[in-house]
Short mmCIF file of the C-alpha atoms (twelve columns), coordinates in Angstrom:
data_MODEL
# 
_entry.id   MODEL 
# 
loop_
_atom_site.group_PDB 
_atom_site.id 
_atom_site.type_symbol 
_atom_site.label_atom_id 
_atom_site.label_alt_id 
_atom_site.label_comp_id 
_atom_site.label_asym_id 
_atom_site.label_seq_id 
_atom_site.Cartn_x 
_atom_site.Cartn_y 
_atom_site.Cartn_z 
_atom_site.pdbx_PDB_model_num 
ATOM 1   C CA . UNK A 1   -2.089  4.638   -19.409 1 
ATOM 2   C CA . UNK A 2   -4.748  2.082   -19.071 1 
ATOM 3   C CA . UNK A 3   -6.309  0.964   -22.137 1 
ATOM 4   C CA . UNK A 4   -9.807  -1.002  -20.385 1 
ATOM 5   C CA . UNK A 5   -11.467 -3.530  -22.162 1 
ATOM 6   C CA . UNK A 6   -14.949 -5.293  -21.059 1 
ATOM 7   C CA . UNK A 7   -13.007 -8.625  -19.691 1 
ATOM 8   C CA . UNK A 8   -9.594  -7.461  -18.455 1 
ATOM 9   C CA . UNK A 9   -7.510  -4.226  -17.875 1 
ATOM 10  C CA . UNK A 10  -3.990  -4.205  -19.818 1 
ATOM 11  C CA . UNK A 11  -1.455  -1.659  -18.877 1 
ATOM 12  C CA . UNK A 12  -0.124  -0.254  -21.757 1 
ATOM 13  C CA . UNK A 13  3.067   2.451   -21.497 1 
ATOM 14  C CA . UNK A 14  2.395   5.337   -23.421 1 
ATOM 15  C CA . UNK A 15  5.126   6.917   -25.985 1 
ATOM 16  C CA . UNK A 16  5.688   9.510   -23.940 1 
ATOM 17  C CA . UNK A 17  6.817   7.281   -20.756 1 
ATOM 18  C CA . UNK A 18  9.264   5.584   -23.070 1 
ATOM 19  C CA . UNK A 19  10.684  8.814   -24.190 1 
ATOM 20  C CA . UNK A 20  11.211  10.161  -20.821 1 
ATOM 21  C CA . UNK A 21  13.039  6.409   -19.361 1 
ATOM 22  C CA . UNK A 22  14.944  7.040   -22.451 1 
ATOM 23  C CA . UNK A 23  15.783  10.381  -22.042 1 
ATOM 24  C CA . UNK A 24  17.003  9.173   -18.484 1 
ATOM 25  C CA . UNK A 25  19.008  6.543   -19.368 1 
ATOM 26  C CA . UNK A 26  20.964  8.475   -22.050 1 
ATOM 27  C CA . UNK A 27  21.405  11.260  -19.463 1 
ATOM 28  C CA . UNK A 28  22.408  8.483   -17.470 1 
ATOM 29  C CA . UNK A 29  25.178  7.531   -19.765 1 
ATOM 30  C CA . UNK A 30  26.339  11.483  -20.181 1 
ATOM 31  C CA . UNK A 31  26.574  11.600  -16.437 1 
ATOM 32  C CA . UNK A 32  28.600  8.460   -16.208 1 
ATOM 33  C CA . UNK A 33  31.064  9.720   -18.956 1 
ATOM 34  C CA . UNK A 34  31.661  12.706  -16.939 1 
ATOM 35  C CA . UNK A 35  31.939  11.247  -13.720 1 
ATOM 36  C CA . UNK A 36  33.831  8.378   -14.650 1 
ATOM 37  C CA . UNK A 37  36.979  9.669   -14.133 1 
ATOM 38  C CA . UNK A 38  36.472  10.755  -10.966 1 
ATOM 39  C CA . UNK A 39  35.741  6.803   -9.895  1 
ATOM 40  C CA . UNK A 40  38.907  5.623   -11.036 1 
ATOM 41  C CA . UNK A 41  40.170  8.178   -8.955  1 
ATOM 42  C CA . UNK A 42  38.215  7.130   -5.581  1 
ATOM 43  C CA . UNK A 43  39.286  3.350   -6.171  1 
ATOM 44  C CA . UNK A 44  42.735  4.768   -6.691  1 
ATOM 45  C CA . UNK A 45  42.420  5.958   -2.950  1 
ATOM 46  C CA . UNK A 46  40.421  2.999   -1.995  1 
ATOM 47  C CA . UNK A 47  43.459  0.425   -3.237  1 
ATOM 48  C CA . UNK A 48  45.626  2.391   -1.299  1 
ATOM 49  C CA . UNK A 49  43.748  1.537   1.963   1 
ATOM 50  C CA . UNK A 50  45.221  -1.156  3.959   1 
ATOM 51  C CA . UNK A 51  44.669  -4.624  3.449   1 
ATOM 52  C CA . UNK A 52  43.770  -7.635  5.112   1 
ATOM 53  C CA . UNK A 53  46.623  -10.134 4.346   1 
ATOM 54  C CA . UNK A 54  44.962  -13.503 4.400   1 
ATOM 55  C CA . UNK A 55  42.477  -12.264 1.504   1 
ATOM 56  C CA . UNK A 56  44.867  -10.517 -0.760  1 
ATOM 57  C CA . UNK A 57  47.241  -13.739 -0.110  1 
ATOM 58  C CA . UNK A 58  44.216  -16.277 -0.875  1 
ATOM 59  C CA . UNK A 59  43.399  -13.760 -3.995  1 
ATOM 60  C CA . UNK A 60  46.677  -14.038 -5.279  1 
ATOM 61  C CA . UNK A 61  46.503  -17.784 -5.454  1 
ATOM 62  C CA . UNK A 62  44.187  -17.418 -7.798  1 
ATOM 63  C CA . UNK A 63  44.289  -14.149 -10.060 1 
ATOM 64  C CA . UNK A 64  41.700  -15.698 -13.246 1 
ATOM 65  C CA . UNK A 65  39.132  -16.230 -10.236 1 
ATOM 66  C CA . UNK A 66  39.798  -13.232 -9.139  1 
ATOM 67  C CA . UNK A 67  39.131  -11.017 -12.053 1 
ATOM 68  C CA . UNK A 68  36.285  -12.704 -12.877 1 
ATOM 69  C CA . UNK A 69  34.446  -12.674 -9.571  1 
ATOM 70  C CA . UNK A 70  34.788  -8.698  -9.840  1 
ATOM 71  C CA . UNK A 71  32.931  -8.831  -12.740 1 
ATOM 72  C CA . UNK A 72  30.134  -10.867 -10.972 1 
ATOM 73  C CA . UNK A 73  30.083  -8.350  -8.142  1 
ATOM 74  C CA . UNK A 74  30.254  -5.348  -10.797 1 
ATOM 75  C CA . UNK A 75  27.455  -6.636  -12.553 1 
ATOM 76  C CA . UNK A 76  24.985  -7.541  -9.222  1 
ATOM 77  C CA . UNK A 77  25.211  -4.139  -8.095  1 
ATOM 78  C CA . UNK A 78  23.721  -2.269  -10.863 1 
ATOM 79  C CA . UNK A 79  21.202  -5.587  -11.372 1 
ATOM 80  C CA . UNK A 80  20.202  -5.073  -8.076  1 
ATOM 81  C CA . UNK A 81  19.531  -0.985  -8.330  1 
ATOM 82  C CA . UNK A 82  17.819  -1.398  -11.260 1 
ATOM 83  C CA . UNK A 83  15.505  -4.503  -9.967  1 
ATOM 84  C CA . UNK A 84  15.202  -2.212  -6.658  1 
ATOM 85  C CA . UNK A 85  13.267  0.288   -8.986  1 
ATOM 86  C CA . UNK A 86  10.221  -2.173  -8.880  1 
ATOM 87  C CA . UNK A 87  9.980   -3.262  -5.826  1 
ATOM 88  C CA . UNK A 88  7.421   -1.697  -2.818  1 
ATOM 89  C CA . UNK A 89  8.971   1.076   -0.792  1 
ATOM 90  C CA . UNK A 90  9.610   -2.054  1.829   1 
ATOM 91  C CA . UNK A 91  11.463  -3.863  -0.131  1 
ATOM 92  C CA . UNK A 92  13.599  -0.903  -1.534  1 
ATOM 93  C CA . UNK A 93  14.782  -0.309  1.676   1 
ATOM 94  C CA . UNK A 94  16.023  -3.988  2.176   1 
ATOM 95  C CA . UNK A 95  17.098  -4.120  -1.194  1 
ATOM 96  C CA . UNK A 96  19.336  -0.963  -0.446  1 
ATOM 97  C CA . UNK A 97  20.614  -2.597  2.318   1 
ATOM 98  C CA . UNK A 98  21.672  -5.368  0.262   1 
ATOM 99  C CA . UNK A 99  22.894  -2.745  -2.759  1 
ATOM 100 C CA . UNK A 100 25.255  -1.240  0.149   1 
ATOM 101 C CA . UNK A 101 26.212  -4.991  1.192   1 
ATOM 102 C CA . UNK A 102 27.417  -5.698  -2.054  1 
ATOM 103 C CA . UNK A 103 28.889  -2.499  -2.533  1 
ATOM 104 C CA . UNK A 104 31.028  -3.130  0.509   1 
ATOM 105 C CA . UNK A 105 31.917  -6.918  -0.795  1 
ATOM 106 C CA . UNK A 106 32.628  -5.736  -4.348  1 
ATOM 107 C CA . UNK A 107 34.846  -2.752  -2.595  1 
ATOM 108 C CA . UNK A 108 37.026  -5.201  -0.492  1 
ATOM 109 C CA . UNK A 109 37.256  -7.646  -3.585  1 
ATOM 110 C CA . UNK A 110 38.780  -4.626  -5.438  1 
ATOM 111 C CA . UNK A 111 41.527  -3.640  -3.018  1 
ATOM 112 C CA . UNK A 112 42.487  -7.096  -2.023  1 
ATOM 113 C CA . UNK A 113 42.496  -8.867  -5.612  1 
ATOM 114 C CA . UNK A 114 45.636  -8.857  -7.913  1 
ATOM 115 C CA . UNK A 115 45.588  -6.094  -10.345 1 
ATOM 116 C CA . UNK A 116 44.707  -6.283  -13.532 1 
ATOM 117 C CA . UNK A 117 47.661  -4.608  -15.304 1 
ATOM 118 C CA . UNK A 118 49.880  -7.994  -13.494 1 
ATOM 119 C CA . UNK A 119 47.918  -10.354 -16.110 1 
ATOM 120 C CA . UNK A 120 50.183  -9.649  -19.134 1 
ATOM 121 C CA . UNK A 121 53.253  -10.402 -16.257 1 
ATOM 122 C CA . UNK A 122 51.258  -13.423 -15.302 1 
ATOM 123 C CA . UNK A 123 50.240  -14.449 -18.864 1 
ATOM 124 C CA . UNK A 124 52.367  -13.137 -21.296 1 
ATOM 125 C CA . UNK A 125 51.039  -15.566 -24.673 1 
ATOM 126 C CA . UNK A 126 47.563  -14.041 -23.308 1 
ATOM 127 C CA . UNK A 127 47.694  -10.409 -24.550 1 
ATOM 128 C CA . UNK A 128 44.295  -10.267 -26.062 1 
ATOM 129 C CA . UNK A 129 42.534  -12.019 -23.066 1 
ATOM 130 C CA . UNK A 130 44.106  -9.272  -20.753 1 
ATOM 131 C CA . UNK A 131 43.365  -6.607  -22.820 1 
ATOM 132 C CA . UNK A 132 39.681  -7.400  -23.782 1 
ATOM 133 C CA . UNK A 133 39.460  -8.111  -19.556 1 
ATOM 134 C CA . UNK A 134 40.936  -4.557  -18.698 1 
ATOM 135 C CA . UNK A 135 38.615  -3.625  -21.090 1 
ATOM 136 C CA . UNK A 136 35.695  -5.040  -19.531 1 
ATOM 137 C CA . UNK A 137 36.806  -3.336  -16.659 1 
ATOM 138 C CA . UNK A 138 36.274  0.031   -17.764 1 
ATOM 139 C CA . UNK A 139 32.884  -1.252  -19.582 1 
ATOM 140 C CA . UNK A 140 31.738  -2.664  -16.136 1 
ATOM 141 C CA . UNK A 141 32.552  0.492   -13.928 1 
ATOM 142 C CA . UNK A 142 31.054  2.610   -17.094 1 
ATOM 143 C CA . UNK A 143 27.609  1.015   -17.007 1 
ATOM 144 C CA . UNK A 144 27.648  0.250   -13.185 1 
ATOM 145 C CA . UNK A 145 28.042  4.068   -12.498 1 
ATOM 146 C CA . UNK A 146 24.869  5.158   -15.424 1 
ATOM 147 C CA . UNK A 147 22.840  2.244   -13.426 1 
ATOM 148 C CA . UNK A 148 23.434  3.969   -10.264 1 
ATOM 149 C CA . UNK A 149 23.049  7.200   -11.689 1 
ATOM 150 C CA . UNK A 150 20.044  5.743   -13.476 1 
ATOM 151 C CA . UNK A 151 18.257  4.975   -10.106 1 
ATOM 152 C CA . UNK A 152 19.490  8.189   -8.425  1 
ATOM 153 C CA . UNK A 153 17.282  10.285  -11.567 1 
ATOM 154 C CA . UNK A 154 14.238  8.128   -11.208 1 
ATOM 155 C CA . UNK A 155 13.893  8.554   -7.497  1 
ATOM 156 C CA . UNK A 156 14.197  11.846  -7.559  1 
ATOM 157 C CA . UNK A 157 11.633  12.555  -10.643 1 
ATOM 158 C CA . UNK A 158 9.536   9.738   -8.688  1 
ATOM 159 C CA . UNK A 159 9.899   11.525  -5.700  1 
ATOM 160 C CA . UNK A 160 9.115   14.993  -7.249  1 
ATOM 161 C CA . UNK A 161 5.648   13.489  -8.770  1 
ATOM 162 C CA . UNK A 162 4.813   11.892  -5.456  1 
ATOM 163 C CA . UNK A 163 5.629   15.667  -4.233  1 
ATOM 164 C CA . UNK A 164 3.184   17.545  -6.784  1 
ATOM 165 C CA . UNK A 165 0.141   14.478  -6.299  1 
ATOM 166 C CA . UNK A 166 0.531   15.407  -2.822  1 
ATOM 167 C CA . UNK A 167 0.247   19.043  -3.259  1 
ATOM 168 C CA . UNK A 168 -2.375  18.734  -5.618  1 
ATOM 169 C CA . UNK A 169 -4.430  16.389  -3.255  1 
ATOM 170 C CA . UNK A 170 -4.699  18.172  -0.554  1 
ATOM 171 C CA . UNK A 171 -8.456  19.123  -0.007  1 
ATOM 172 C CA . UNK A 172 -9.132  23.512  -0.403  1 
ATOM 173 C CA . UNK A 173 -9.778  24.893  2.903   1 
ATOM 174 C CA . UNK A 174 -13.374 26.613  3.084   1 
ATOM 175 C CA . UNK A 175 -13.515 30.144  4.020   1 
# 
């Protein structure tokens, strides 16, 4: 809505706009739930792909790094969907790009990295730190999938409403 004054417009969102970005995101979260176990399954697969030795090697060298740069490139993905949902149609389109760029990086970081059920093998007085990371883990992929699924729902009620303006725009022909 936009509440006018005499010196400058404000944009104010109504309730009802809150509701419904709320009723996404929790819808969001139900979807994620469900389909969460279906992602473990595809990056099941995708680990089993074949890997390029000099990464996993170099990755190896340095598990801690490792598992902590995943998180970095779990949490730019969903950063970058959600800041995508503000930009011009333009800069969506590059910021895809870039969503599928770091989708690809994060992807290749996953198969090649150690995995994270070697860190209590690797750091045995470190049981808590290895837990709370393969918990994280689980968090990350969790909220990465509701952000995607997140942006998926409000392009497609965007796109519906850009549907309907354009239906109801269109000037009545004259008999």
């Amino acid at each position: 809505m936009l509440a006018t004054s005499s010196h400058n417009p404000i944009r104010h969102p109504s309730q009802r706009s809150r509701n419904l970005l709320l009723a996404i995101a929790l819808a969001s979260l139900a979807v994620a739930g469900f389909v969460l176990p279906f992602v473990w399954d595809v990056l099941g697969a995708v680990d089993a792909m074949p890997k390029m030795a000099w990464l996993q090697q170099l990755l190896v060298n340095v598990p801690i790094f490792s598992w902590m740069m995943m998180f970095v490139w779990g949490a730019t993905i969903p950063l970058m969907l959600l800041f995508m949902l503000h930009q011009s149609p333009h800069h969506r389109m590059r910021n895809g790009f870039f969503v599928l760029v770091l989708m690809f990086i994060a992807i290749t970081w996953y198969v090649h990295m150690p995995s994270a059920g070697r860190c209590d093998v690797l750091y045995p007085n470190a049981e808590l730190a290895c837990s709370a990371m393969r918990w994280g883990f689980s968090t990350s992929l969790g909220l990465a999938t509701a952000a995607y699924v997140f942006a998926v729902f409000v392009v497609g009620f965007s796109s519906v409403g850009l549907f309907a303006q354009c239906i109801s725009d269109k000037p009545a022909h004259a008999a």
